[in-house]
Amino acid sequence: MAEYSPVILKGQQTSDDEILAKTPLDEKALGGDSSVIIMELLQRFKVRDVMKRQIICVPRKATLREAQHILKENRISGLPVSENDRLYGIISVNDIINGLDGGWMDEPCEAHMSKNLVVLEAGMPLSFALRYFNNYTYGRFPVLDANRKLVGIISQRDVMRALLYELSVEIRKLERKTRPEAEGGGASETKKNFFRKEWAVVHNDLSRAGHAANSIKSLLRERKIDRSLIRRVAVAAYELEINICIHSHGGVLVLLIDDDAIRITAKDRGPGIADIEWACRDGTSTANDWIRSMGFGAGMGLSNSKRVADTFNIASEVGKYTIVECIFDIPKAAEPPQG
Amino acid sequence: MTITDVVKILDGKLIAGDATSPRVVGAVVANDLMSDVLLSDYDDILLLTSLASDQAIRTAHIVGAMGVVIHNAKPLSETMIKVADDLAIPLVSSPLSKYDACVRLHDAFLAEERA
Ligand SMILES: Nc1ncnc2c1ncn2[C@@H]1O[C@H](COP(=O)(O)OP(=O)(O)OP(=O)(O)O)[C@@H](O)[C@H]1O
Ligand SMILES: [Mg+2]
């Protein structure tokens, strides 16, 4: 089993390695048991504890070009091709390079994805994942559950992050044991609540559109956030997601939460809005009959988003991008009730 | 008026979701334009719509609706039913027109008030 510790400690110069270098991982800091702790973590943790559950993926009909944009925007190197939790293949940067070279960027992913997939199972111990990363050259593996459903994706980075986090918890425990006076003081800084998540929104994929907004609502519900605030955030997220889907070439929806505010940002790759003032007016729309038959195109989305948000920003350049930001202030819980 | 009552009143069928849900109708919103639905401020909405698509369910989830009724017995796709199950939104299919469904729900509300 000792063969795995070098995997954690070496590797390429990624930013995770830099963090690693700054983390006091030497024998002294860990009370001389570092490898024991790591081994224990590798067994205790399962792939499902570490994998990313929010999977950025594309449907089979998405073009290689769309996949390329999504890869680029999310700075990832592999993109599962999946519908209704079923995994069909993976599009990698290599497939994109071949597409650019061969001139088939407008063909669907299903025609060019790799179908011979190496996958991990959610219930496997983390030590398995490390062995896979060692044995194959892939940077990430899709994770399936017992019913062969796609439930996550795991990269070396995810494993590193989880191990580093757990190690730092262990270290803090040890520090507390050796230096009890170090407790308290200075903790307030690190308590700052910060959360960010991003969803790719594909042009014209109306069957998935709204999915990000639904996830955002579910995520907010898990936190202690006022119900009416959640509803306002969800309305803006949904309107902006649908706008990206039906009016743009595709883009991303980003959720950012900190102690003071919830922020929804919708960014897309054009075509942009020529007259922003007109577009934001109630009832103005360029929607066609198809869009209207799908329940949209009343021309109310942007004004709805503006209405629910505490701060509303929009910027656009024709032919380039549209970016809309809705900020929702989180009321301070500590404030005494009025009257 | 729970979702089971709605099914009875509208001669409908529960296609997805929990028949035993204790939530009661707070307001009926009959609309096919999703932005209009998102604009409403009511709680515990029963959404009555002819838009038989995933988007009707997703919109209902956003506004915290207690159920969705598709009127005119419009055919429901498999994905729509799956989304309703995933988001735990009771989904009802009714053969009535939007107008008749509204009238029946209205009468049922009046009867409830009198009782
Ligand atoms: N991301 C975008 N990229 C390009 N154009 C956009 C974008 N978002 C909105 N627009 C333009 O602004 C108009 C108004 O948008 P808005 O969301 O208010 O209404 P709508 O999407 O047409 O209808 P509704 O939102 O009521 O379904 C759209 O018809 C479209 O022309
Ligand atoms: Mg819109």
CSV table of C-alpha atoms in Angstrom, one decimal, chain A residues 103-309:
chain,number,residue,atom,x,y,z
A,103,GLY,CA,-12.6,20.4,-40.5
A,104,TRP,CA,-15.5,18.7,-38.8
A,105,MET,CA,-16.1,21.1,-36.0
A,106,ASP,CA,-19.8,21.5,-36.9
A,107,GLU,CA,-20.5,17.8,-36.7
A,108,PRO,CA,-22.1,16.3,-33.6
A,109,CYS,CA,-20.1,15.1,-30.7
A,110,GLU,CA,-21.5,11.6,-31.0
A,111,ALA,CA,-19.7,11.1,-34.3
A,112,HIS,CA,-16.3,11.9,-32.9
A,113,MET,CA,-16.3,11.1,-29.2
A,114,SER,CA,-14.3,8.3,-27.6
A,115,LYS,CA,-16.5,5.4,-26.7
A,116,ASN,CA,-14.0,3.1,-25.1
A,117,LEU,CA,-14.3,4.6,-21.7
A,118,VAL,CA,-12.5,3.8,-18.4
A,119,VAL,CA,-14.9,4.6,-15.6
A,120,LEU,CA,-14.8,4.5,-11.8
A,121,GLU,CA,-17.6,3.4,-9.5
A,122,ALA,CA,-18.9,5.8,-6.9
A,123,GLY,CA,-18.4,3.2,-4.1
A,124,MET,CA,-14.8,2.5,-4.7
A,125,PRO,CA,-12.2,3.6,-2.2
A,126,LEU,CA,-10.0,6.5,-3.2
A,127,SER,CA,-7.0,4.3,-3.4
A,128,PHE,CA,-8.6,2.7,-6.5
A,129,ALA,CA,-8.9,6.1,-8.1
A,130,LEU,CA,-5.3,6.8,-7.5
A,131,ARG,CA,-4.3,3.5,-9.0
A,132,TYR,CA,-6.3,4.4,-12.1
A,133,PHE,CA,-4.7,7.8,-12.4
A,134,ASN,CA,-1.3,6.0,-12.2
A,135,ASN,CA,-2.2,3.3,-14.7
A,136,TYR,CA,-3.9,5.4,-17.4
A,137,THR,CA,-2.9,8.7,-18.8
A,138,TYR,CA,-6.4,10.2,-18.5
A,139,GLY,CA,-6.7,13.3,-16.4
A,140,ARG,CA,-10.2,12.5,-15.3
A,141,PHE,CA,-12.7,9.7,-15.0
A,142,PRO,CA,-16.4,9.6,-15.2
A,143,VAL,CA,-18.0,8.1,-12.1
A,144,LEU,CA,-21.0,5.7,-12.4
A,145,ASP,CA,-23.3,4.4,-9.7
A,146,ALA,CA,-24.4,0.8,-9.3
A,147,ASN,CA,-27.1,1.4,-12.0
A,148,ARG,CA,-24.5,2.6,-14.5
A,149,LYS,CA,-25.8,6.1,-14.2
A,150,LEU,CA,-23.4,9.0,-14.6
A,151,VAL,CA,-23.2,10.6,-11.1
A,152,GLY,CA,-19.9,12.5,-11.1
A,153,ILE,CA,-16.5,13.1,-12.5
A,154,ILE,CA,-13.2,12.9,-10.7
A,155,SER,CA,-9.9,14.5,-11.5
A,156,GLN,CA,-6.5,14.2,-9.8
A,157,ARG,CA,-7.1,17.7,-8.7
A,158,ASP,CA,-10.3,16.7,-6.8
A,159,VAL,CA,-8.4,13.9,-5.1
A,160,MET,CA,-5.6,16.3,-4.1
A,161,ARG,CA,-8.0,18.9,-2.9
A,162,ALA,CA,-9.9,16.4,-0.7
A,163,LEU,CA,-6.7,15.0,0.7
A,164,LEU,CA,-5.2,18.4,1.4
A,165,TYR,CA,-8.3,19.5,3.1
A,166,GLU,CA,-8.5,16.4,5.3
A,167,LEU,CA,-4.8,16.6,6.1
A,168,SER,CA,-5.1,20.2,7.1
A,169,VAL,CA,-8.0,19.2,9.5
A,170,GLU,CA,-5.7,16.5,10.9
A,171,ILE,CA,-2.9,19.0,11.3
A,172,ARG,CA,-5.1,21.5,13.0
A,173,LYS,CA,-6.2,18.8,15.4
A,174,LEU,CA,-2.6,18.0,16.2
A,175,GLU,CA,-1.7,21.6,16.5
A,176,ARG,CA,-4.5,22.1,19.0
A,177,LYS,CA,-3.2,19.2,21.0
A,178,THR,CA,0.3,20.6,21.1
A,179,ARG,CA,-0.5,24.3,21.4
A,180,PRO,CA,-3.9,24.8,23.0
A,181,GLU,CA,-3.3,28.5,23.4
A,182,ALA,CA,-3.4,28.9,19.6
A,183,GLU,CA,-7.2,28.4,19.6
A,184,GLY,CA,-9.6,31.3,19.1
A,185,GLY,CA,-8.2,34.5,17.6
A,186,GLY,CA,-7.7,34.8,13.8
A,187,ALA,CA,-10.5,32.4,13.0
A,188,SER,CA,-13.0,35.0,11.9
A,189,GLU,CA,-11.1,35.6,8.7
A,190,THR,CA,-11.3,32.0,7.5
A,191,LYS,CA,-14.9,31.8,8.5
A,192,LYS,CA,-15.9,33.8,5.5
A,193,ASN,CA,-18.5,31.9,3.7
A,194,PHE,CA,-17.7,31.5,0.0
A,195,PHE,CA,-19.3,29.3,-2.6
A,196,ARG,CA,-19.1,29.3,-6.4
A,197,LYS,CA,-20.6,27.0,-9.0
A,198,GLU,CA,-20.9,27.3,-12.7
A,199,TRP,CA,-23.2,25.6,-15.3
A,200,ALA,CA,-22.7,25.4,-19.0
A,201,VAL,CA,-25.9,26.4,-21.0
A,202,VAL,CA,-26.1,25.0,-24.5
A,203,HIS,CA,-27.8,27.0,-27.3
A,204,ASN,CA,-31.3,25.6,-28.1
A,205,ASP,CA,-31.1,22.7,-25.8
A,206,LEU,CA,-34.5,23.5,-24.3
A,207,SER,CA,-34.9,20.1,-22.7
A,208,ARG,CA,-32.1,20.9,-20.3
A,209,ALA,CA,-32.6,24.7,-20.0
A,210,GLY,CA,-33.7,25.6,-16.5
A,211,HIS,CA,-31.8,22.7,-15.1
A,212,ALA,CA,-29.1,25.0,-13.7
A,213,ALA,CA,-31.7,27.3,-12.1
A,214,ASN,CA,-33.5,24.3,-10.5
A,215,SER,CA,-30.1,23.2,-9.1
A,216,ILE,CA,-29.4,26.7,-7.8
A,217,LYS,CA,-32.8,26.7,-6.0
A,218,SER,CA,-32.1,23.3,-4.5
A,219,LEU,CA,-28.6,24.4,-3.4
A,220,LEU,CA,-29.9,27.5,-1.7
A,221,ARG,CA,-32.6,25.5,0.1
A,222,GLU,CA,-29.9,23.4,1.7
A,223,ARG,CA,-28.6,26.5,3.3
A,224,LYS,CA,-30.4,28.6,5.8
A,225,ILE,CA,-31.6,31.3,3.3
A,226,ASP,CA,-34.9,33.0,3.5
A,227,ARG,CA,-37.5,31.4,1.2
A,228,SER,CA,-38.6,34.6,-0.5
A,229,LEU,CA,-35.0,35.4,-1.2
A,230,ILE,CA,-34.4,32.0,-2.7
A,231,ARG,CA,-37.4,32.5,-5.0
A,232,ARG,CA,-36.1,35.8,-6.2
A,233,VAL,CA,-32.7,34.4,-7.0
A,234,ALA,CA,-34.3,31.3,-8.7
A,235,VAL,CA,-36.5,33.5,-10.9
A,236,ALA,CA,-33.5,35.6,-12.1
A,237,ALA,CA,-31.4,32.5,-12.6
A,238,TYR,CA,-34.1,30.8,-14.6
A,239,GLU,CA,-34.9,33.8,-16.8
A,240,LEU,CA,-31.2,34.4,-17.6
A,241,GLU,CA,-30.6,30.7,-18.3
A,242,ILE,CA,-33.4,30.6,-20.7
A,243,ASN,CA,-32.2,33.7,-22.4
A,244,ILE,CA,-28.8,32.2,-22.9
A,245,CYS,CA,-30.4,29.1,-24.3
A,246,ILE,CA,-32.8,30.7,-26.7
A,247,HIS,CA,-31.2,34.0,-27.7
A,248,SER,CA,-27.4,33.3,-27.6
A,249,HIS,CA,-24.8,30.9,-29.0
A,250,GLY,CA,-24.4,29.4,-25.6
A,251,GLY,CA,-22.7,30.4,-22.4
A,252,VAL,CA,-22.5,29.9,-18.6
A,253,LEU,CA,-24.6,30.6,-15.6
A,254,VAL,CA,-22.6,31.3,-12.4
A,255,LEU,CA,-23.7,31.2,-8.8
A,256,LEU,CA,-21.6,33.0,-6.2
A,257,ILE,CA,-22.5,33.2,-2.5
A,258,ASP,CA,-20.6,35.0,0.2
A,259,ASP,CA,-21.6,36.4,3.6
A,260,ASP,CA,-23.1,39.5,2.1
A,261,ALA,CA,-24.7,38.6,-1.2
A,262,ILE,CA,-25.9,36.0,-3.7
A,263,ARG,CA,-24.8,36.8,-7.2
A,264,ILE,CA,-26.1,35.3,-10.4
A,265,THR,CA,-24.1,36.0,-13.5
A,266,ALA,CA,-25.0,34.9,-17.0
A,267,LYS,CA,-22.3,35.2,-19.7
A,268,ASP,CA,-22.6,34.2,-23.3
A,269,ARG,CA,-20.7,34.3,-26.5
A,270,GLY,CA,-23.0,36.6,-28.5
A,271,PRO,CA,-24.7,37.6,-30.7
A,272,GLY,CA,-25.1,40.4,-28.1
A,273,ILE,CA,-27.9,43.0,-27.7
A,274,ALA,CA,-27.9,46.1,-29.9
A,275,ASP,CA,-30.3,48.1,-27.9
A,276,ILE,CA,-30.1,47.2,-24.2
A,277,GLU,CA,-32.6,49.7,-23.1
A,278,TRP,CA,-35.2,48.3,-25.5
A,279,ALA,CA,-34.5,44.7,-24.6
A,280,CYS,CA,-34.9,45.5,-20.9
A,281,ARG,CA,-38.3,47.1,-21.4
A,282,ASP,CA,-41.4,45.0,-20.4
A,283,GLY,CA,-42.9,43.2,-23.4
A,284,THR,CA,-40.1,43.7,-26.0
A,285,SER,CA,-38.9,40.6,-27.6
A,286,THR,CA,-37.3,39.2,-30.7
A,287,ALA,CA,-38.7,35.7,-30.0
A,288,ASN,CA,-40.0,33.7,-33.0
A,289,ASP,CA,-43.0,31.4,-33.1
A,290,TRP,CA,-41.0,28.3,-32.0
A,291,ILE,CA,-39.8,30.1,-28.9
A,292,ARG,CA,-43.3,31.3,-28.2
A,293,SER,CA,-44.7,27.7,-28.6
A,294,MET,CA,-42.2,26.7,-25.9
A,295,GLY,CA,-43.8,29.1,-23.4
A,296,PHE,CA,-41.3,32.0,-23.8
A,297,GLY,CA,-41.0,35.2,-25.7
A,298,ALA,CA,-43.3,37.5,-23.7
A,299,GLY,CA,-40.4,39.9,-23.4
A,300,MET,CA,-40.5,39.9,-19.7
A,301,GLY,CA,-37.4,37.9,-18.7
A,302,LEU,CA,-34.9,40.8,-18.3
A,303,SER,CA,-37.4,43.1,-16.6
A,304,ASN,CA,-38.4,40.2,-14.3
A,305,SER,CA,-34.7,39.7,-13.4
A,306,LYS,CA,-34.3,43.4,-12.8
A,307,ARG,CA,-37.4,43.5,-10.6
A,308,VAL,CA,-36.3,40.7,-8.3
A,309,ALA,CA,-32.6,41.7,-7.9
